[in-house]
PDB file of C-alpha atoms in Angstrom:
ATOM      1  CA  UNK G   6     133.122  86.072  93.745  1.00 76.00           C
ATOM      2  CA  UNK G   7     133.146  88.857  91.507  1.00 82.00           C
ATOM      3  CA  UNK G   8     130.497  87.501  89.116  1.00 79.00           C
ATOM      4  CA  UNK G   9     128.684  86.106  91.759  1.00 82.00           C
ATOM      5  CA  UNK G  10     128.447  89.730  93.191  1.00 89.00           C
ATOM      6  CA  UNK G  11     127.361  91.096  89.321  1.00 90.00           C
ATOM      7  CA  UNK G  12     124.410  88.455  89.203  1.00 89.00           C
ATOM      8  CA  UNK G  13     123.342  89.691  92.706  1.00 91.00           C
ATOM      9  CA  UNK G  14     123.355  93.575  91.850  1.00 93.00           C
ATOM     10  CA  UNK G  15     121.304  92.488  88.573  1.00 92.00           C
ATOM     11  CA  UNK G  16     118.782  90.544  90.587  1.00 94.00           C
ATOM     12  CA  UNK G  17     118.364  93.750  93.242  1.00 94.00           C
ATOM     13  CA  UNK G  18     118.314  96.071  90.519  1.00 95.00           C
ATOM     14  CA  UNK G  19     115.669  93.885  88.420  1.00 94.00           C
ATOM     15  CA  UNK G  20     113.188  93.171  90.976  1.00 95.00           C
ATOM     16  CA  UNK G  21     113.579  97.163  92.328  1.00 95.00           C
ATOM     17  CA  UNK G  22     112.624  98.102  88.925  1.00 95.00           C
ATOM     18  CA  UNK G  23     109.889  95.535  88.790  1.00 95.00           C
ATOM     19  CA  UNK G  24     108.507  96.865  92.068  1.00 94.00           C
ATOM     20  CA  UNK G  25     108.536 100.524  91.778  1.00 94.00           C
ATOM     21  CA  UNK G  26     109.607 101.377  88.332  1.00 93.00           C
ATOM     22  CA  UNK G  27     108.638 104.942  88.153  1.00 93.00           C
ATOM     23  CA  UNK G  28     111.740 105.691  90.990  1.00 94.00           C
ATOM     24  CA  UNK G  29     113.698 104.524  87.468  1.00 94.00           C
ATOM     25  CA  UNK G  30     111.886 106.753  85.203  1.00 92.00           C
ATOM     26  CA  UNK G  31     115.113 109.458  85.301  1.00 92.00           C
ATOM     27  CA  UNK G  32     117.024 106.426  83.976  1.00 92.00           C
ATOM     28  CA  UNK G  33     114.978 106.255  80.558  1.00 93.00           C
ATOM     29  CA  UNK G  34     114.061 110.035  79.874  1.00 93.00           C
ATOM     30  CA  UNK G  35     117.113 110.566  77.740  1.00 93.00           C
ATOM     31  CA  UNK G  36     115.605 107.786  75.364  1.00 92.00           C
ATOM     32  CA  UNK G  37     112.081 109.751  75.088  1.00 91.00           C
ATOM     33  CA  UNK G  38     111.110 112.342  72.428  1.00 89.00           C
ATOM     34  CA  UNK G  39     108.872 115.437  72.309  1.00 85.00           C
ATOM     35  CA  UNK G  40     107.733 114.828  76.491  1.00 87.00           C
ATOM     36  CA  UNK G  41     106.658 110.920  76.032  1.00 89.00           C
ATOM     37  CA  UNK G  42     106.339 109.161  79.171  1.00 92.00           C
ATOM     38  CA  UNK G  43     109.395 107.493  80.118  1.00 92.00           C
ATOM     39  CA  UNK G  44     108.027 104.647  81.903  1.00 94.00           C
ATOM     40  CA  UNK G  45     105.631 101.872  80.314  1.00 93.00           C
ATOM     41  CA  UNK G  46     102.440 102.148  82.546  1.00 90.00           C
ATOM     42  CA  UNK G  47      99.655 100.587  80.185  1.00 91.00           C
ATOM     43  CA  UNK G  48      99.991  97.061  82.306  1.00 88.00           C
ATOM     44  CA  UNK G  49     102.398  96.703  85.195  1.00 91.00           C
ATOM     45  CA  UNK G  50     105.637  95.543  84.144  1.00 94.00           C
ATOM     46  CA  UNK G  51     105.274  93.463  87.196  1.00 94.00           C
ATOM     47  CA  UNK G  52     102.249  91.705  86.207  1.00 94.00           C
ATOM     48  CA  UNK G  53     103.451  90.961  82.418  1.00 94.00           C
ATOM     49  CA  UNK G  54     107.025  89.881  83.843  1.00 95.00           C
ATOM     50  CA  UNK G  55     105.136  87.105  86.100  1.00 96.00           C
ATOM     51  CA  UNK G  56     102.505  86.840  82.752  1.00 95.00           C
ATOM     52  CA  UNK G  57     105.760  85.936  80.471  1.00 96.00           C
ATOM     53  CA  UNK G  58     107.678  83.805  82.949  1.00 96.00           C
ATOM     54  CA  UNK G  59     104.332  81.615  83.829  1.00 96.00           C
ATOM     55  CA  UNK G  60     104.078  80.885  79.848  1.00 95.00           C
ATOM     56  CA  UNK G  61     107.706  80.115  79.683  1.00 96.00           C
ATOM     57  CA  UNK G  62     107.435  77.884  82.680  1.00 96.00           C
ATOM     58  CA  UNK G  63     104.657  76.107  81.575  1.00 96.00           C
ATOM     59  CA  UNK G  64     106.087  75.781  77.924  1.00 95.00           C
ATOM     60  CA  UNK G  65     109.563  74.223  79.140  1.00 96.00           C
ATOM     61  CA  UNK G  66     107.726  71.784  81.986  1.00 97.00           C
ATOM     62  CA  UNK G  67     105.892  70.086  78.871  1.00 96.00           C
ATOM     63  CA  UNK G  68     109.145  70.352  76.464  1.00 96.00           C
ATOM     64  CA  UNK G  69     110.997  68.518  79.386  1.00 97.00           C
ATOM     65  CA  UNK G  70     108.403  65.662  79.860  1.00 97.00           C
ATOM     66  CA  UNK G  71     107.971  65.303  76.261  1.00 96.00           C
ATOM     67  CA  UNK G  72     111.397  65.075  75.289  1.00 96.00           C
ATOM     68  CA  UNK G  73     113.084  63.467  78.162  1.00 96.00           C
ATOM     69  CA  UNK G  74     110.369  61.024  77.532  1.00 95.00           C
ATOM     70  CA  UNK G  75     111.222  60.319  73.939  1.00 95.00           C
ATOM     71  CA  UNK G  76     114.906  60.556  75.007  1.00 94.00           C
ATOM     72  CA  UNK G  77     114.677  57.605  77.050  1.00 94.00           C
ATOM     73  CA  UNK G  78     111.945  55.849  74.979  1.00 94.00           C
ATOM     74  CA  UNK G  79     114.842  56.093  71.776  1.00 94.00           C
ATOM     75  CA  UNK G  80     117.762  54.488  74.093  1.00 91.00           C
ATOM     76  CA  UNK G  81     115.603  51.378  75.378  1.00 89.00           C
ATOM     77  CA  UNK G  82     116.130  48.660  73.016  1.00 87.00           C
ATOM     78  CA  UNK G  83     112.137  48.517  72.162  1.00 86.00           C
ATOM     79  CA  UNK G  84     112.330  52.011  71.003  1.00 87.00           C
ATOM     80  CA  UNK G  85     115.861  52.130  69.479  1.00 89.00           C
ATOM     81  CA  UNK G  86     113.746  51.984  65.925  1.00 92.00           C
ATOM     82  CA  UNK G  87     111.685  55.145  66.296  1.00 92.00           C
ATOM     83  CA  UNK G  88     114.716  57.440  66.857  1.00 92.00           C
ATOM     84  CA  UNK G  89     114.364  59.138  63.442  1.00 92.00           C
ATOM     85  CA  UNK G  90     110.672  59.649  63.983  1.00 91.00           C
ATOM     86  CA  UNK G  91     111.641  61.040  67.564  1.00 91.00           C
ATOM     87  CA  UNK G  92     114.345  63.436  65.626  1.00 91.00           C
ATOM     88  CA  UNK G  93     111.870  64.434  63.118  1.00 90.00           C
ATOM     89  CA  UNK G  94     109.231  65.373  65.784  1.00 88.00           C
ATOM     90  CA  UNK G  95     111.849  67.504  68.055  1.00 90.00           C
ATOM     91  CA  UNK G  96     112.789  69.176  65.044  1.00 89.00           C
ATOM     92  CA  UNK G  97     109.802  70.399  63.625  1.00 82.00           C
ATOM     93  CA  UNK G  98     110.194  73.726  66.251  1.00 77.00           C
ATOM     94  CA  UNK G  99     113.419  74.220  64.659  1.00 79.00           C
ATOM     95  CA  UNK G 100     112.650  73.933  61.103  1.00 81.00           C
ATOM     96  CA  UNK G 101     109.365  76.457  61.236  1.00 77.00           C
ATOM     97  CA  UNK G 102     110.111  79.742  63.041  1.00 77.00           C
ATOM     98  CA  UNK G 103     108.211  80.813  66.276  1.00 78.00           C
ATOM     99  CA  UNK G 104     106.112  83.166  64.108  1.00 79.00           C
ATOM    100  CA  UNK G 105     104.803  80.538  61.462  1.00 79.00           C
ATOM    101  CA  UNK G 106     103.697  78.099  64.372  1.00 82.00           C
ATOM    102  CA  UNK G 107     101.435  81.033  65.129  1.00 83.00           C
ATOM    103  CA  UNK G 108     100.375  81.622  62.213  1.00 80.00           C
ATOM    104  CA  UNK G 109      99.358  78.326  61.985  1.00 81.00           C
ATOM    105  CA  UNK G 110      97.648  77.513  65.660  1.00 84.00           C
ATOM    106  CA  UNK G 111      95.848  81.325  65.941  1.00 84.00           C
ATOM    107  CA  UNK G 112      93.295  80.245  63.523  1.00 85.00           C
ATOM    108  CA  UNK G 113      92.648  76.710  65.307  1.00 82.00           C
ATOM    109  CA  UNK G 114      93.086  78.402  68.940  1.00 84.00           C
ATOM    110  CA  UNK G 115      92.073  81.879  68.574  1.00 83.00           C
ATOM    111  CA  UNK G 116      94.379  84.656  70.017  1.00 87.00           C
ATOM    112  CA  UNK G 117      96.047  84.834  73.647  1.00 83.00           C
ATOM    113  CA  UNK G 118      98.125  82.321  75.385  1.00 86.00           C
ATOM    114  CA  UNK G 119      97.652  79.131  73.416  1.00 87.00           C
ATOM    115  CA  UNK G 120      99.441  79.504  70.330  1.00 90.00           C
ATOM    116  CA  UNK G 121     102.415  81.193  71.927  1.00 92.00           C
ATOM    117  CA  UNK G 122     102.326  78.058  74.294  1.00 92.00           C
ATOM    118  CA  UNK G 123     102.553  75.679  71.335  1.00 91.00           C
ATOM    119  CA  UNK G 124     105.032  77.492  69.745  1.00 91.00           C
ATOM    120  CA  UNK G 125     107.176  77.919  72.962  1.00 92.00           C
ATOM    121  CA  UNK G 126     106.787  74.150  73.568  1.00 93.00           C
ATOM    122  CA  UNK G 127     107.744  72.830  69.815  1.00 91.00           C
ATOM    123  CA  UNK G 128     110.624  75.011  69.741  1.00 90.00           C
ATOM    124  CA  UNK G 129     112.421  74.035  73.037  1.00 91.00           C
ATOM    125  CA  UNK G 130     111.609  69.970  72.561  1.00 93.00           C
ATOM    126  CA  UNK G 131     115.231  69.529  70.224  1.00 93.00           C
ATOM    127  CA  UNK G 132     117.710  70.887  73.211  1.00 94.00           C
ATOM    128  CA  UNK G 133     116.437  68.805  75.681  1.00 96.00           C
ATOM    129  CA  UNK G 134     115.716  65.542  73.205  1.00 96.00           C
ATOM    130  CA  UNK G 135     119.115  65.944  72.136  1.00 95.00           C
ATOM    131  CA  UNK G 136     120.988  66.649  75.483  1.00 96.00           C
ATOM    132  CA  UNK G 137     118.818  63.722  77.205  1.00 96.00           C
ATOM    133  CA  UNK G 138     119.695  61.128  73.989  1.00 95.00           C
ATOM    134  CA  UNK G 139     123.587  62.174  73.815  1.00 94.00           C
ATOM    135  CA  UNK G 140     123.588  61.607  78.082  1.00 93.00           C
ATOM    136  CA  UNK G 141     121.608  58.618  78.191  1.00 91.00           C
ATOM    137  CA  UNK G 142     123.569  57.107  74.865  1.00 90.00           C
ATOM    138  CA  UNK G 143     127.202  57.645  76.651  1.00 88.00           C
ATOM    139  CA  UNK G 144     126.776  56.583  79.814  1.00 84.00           C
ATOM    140  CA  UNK G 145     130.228  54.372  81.803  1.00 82.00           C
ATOM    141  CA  UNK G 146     129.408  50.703  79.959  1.00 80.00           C
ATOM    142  CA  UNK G 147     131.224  49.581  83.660  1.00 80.00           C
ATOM    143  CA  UNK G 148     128.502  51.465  85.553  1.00 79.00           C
ATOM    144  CA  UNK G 149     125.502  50.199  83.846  1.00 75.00           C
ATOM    145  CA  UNK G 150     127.278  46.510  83.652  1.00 80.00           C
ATOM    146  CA  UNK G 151     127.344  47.333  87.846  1.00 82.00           C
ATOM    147  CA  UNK G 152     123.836  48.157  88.428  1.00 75.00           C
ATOM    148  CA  UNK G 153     122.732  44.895  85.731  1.00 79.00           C
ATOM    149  CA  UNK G 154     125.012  42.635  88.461  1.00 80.00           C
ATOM    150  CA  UNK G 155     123.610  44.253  91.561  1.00 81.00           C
ATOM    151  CA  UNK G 156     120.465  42.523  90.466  1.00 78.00           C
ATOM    152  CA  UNK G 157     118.551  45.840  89.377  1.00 80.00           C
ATOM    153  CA  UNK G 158     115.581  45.901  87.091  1.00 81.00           C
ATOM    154  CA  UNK G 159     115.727  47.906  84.149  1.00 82.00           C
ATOM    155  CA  UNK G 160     113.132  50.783  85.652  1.00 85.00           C
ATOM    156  CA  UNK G 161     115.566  50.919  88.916  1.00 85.00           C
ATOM    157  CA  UNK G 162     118.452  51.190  86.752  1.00 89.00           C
ATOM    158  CA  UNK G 163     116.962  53.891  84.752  1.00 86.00           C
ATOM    159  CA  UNK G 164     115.770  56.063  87.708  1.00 87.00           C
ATOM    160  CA  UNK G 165     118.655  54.973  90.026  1.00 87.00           C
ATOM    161  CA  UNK G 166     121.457  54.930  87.651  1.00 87.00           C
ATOM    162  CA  UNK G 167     121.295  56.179  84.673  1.00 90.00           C
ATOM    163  CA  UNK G 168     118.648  59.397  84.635  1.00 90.00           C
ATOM    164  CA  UNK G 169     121.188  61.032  87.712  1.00 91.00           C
ATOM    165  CA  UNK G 170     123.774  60.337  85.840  1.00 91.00           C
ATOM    166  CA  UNK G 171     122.495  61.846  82.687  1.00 93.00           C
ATOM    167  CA  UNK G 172     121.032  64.920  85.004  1.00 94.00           C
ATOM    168  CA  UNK G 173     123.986  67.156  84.594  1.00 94.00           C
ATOM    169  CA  UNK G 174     123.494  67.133  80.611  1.00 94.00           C
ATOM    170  CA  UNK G 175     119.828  66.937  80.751  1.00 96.00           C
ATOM    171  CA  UNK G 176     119.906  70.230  82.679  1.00 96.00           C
ATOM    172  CA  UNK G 177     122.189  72.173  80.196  1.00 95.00           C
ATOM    173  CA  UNK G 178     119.261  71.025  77.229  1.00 95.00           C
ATOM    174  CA  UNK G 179     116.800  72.133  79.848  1.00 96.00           C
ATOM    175  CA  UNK G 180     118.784  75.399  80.208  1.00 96.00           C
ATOM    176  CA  UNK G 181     119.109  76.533  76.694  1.00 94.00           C
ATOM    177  CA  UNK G 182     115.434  75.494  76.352  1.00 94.00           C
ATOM    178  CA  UNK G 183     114.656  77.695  78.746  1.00 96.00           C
ATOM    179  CA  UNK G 184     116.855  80.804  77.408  1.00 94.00           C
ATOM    180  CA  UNK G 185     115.068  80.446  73.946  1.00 91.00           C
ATOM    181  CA  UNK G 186     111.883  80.355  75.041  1.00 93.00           C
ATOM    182  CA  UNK G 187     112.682  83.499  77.042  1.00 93.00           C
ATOM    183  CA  UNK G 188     113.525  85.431  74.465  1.00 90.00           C
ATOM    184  CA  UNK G 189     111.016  83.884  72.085  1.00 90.00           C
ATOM    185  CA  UNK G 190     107.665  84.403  73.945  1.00 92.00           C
ATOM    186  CA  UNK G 191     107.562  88.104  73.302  1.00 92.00           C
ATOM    187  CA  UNK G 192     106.592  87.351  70.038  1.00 90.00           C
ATOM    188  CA  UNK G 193     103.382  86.465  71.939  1.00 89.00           C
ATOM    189  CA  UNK G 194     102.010  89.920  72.594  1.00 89.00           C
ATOM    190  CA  UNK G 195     101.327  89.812  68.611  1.00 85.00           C
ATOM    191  CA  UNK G 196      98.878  87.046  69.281  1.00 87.00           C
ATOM    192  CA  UNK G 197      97.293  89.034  72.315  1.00 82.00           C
ATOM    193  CA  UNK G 198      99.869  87.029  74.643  1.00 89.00           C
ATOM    194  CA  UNK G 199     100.701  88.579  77.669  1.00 92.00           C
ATOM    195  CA  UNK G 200     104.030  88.989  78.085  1.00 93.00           C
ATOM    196  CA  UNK G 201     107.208  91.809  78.143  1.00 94.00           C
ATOM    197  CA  UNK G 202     106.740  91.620  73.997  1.00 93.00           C
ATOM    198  CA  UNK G 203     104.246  94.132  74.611  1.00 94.00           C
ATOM    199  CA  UNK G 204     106.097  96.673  76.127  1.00 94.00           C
ATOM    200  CA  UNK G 205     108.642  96.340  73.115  1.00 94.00           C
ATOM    201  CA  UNK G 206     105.530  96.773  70.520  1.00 94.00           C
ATOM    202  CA  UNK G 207     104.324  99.669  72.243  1.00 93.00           C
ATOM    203  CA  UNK G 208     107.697 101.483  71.935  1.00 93.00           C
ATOM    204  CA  UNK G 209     108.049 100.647  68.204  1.00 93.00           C
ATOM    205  CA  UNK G 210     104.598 101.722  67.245  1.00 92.00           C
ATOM    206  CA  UNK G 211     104.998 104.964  69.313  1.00 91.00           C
ATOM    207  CA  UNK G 212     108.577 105.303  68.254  1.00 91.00           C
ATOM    208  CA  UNK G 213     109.637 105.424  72.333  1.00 93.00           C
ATOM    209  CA  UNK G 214     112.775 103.980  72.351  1.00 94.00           C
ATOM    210  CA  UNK G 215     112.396 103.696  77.011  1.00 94.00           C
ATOM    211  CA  UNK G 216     109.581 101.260  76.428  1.00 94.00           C
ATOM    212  CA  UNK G 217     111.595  99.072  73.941  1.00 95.00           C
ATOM    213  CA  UNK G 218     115.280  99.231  75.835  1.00 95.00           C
ATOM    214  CA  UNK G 219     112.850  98.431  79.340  1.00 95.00           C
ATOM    215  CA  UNK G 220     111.307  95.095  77.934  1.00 94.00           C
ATOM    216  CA  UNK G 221     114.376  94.220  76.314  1.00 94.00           C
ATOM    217  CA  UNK G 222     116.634  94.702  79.576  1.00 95.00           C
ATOM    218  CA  UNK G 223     114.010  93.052  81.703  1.00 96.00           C
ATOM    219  CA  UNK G 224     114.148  90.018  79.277  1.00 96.00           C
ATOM    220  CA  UNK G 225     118.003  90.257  79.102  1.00 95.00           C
ATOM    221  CA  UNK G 226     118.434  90.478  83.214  1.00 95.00           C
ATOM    222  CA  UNK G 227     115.912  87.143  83.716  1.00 96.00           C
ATOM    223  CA  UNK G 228     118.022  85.124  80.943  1.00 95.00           C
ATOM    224  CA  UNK G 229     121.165  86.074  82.604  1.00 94.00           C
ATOM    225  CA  UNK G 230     120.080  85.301  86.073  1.00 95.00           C
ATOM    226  CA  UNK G 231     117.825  81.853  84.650  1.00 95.00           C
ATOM    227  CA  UNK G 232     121.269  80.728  83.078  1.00 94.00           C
ATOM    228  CA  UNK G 233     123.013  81.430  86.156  1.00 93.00           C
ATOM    229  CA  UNK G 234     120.838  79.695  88.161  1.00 93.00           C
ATOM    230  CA  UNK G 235     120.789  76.437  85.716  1.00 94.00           C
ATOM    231  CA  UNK G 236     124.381  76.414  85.766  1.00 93.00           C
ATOM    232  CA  UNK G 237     124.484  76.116  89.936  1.00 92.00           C
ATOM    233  CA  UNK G 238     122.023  73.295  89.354  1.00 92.00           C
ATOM    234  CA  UNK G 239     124.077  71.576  87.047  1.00 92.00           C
ATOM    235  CA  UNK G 240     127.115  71.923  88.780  1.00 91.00           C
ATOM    236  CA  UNK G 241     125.476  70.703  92.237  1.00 90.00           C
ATOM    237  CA  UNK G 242     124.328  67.487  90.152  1.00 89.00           C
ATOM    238  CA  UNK G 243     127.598  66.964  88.605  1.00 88.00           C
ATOM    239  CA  UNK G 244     128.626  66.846  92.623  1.00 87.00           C
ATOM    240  CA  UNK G 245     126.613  64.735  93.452  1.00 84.00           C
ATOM    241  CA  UNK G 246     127.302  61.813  91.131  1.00 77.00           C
ATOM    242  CA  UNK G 247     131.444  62.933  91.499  1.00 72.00           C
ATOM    243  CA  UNK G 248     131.793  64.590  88.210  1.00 65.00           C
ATOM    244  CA  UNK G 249     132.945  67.602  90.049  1.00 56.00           C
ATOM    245  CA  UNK G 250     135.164  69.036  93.343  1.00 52.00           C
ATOM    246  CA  UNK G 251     133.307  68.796  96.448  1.00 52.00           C
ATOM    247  CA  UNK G 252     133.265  72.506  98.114  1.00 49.00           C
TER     248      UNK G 252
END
């Protein structure tokens, strides 16, 4: 109850701030020197909050498909040969930092909101690939021999069967995804991105310490409450397929 409570107060406290942050301004005027503003007013903090989440969002929708995709591509036994390719290509996010990928796509894509996508969406495909392969891979042999006998086809068994099954597990991959990417998009504002990485620039060219603690606690509140909120999900699909106490 307690937590729940904590994740509540962050949520009022984040979208007040959002909303009217100048009513916080007294808040961050201890971190300002020599009468800098204490408040980041350049672009609303509302409109790059909603700028950052819609690139995340879009980002881990296409690292979902794409990986859940491969996931159960690798565990049918047609595909059961192009699992190291699938590992390979899930990895690649992994093995070159966010900041290389842009590198790499600014001078095919220009600046803005396409290279931070690609990076975003390489670097949250391994999570979810893995998660998705380890559920699908170690599913009850009794339950799948059960839906086989009760005269299901394979595509009914997947989406019947075994893909609710494997939600719960699927969902944490989709969850840490999700966190990473989070964190990981301010590096967009580099490439002209919109998104809360700006605010943290801003405060380390103009040494402001306020702008770089406010788009590093409005990051830090929507990762808390996102994880939160993937962890009810989880646990309500865990219910539902008996893996946890009804309430």
């Amino acid at each position: 109850m307690i937590a729940r409570l904590m994740v509540l107060a962050m949520a009022v406290f984040l979208v007040a701030f959002l909303v009217t942050p100048e009513s916080f301004a007294g808040l961050f005027r201890p971190l300002t020197r020599n009468n800098a503003p204490a408040i980041y007013t350049q672009t609303g903090l509302l409109s790059l909050t909603l700028s950052h989440l819609w690139l995340v969002a879009l980002a881990v929708t296409a690292s979902t498909v794409t990986a859940v995709g491969l996931g159960v591509l690798v565990t049918r036994p047609a595909g059961r040969e192009f699992l190291p390719l699938a590992r390979t290509v899930t990895s690649v996010g992994q093995t070159f930092p966010p900041v290389a990928v842009l590198a790499l796509a600014v001078p095919a894509m220009g600046f803005g909101a396409g290279p931070t996508l690609v990076a975003l969406f390489l670097y949250g495909l391994l999570p979810i690939f893995e998660n998705t392969l380890t559920a699908l891979s170690t599913l009850p042999p009794s339950v799948v021999e059960a839906a086989r006998g009760m005269g299901l086809t394979r595509r009914q068994q997947l989406w019947q069967v075994e893909l609710p099954l494997a939600l719960p597990v699927i969902l944490a991959g989709v969850r840490l995804s999700t966190v990473i990417s989070l964190a990981t998009a301010t590096i967009g504002s580099t490439v002209a991105a919109r998104t809360l990485g700006e605010v943290i620039i801003a405060g380390l060219l103009s040494a402001n310490t306020a702008f770089v603690v406010q788009g590093g606690l409005i990051v830090g509140l929507i990762a808390i409450l996102i994880y939160e909120g993937f962890q009810l999900a989880e646990k309500a699909a865990a219910r539902r397929i008996g893996l946890a106490p009804q309430h």
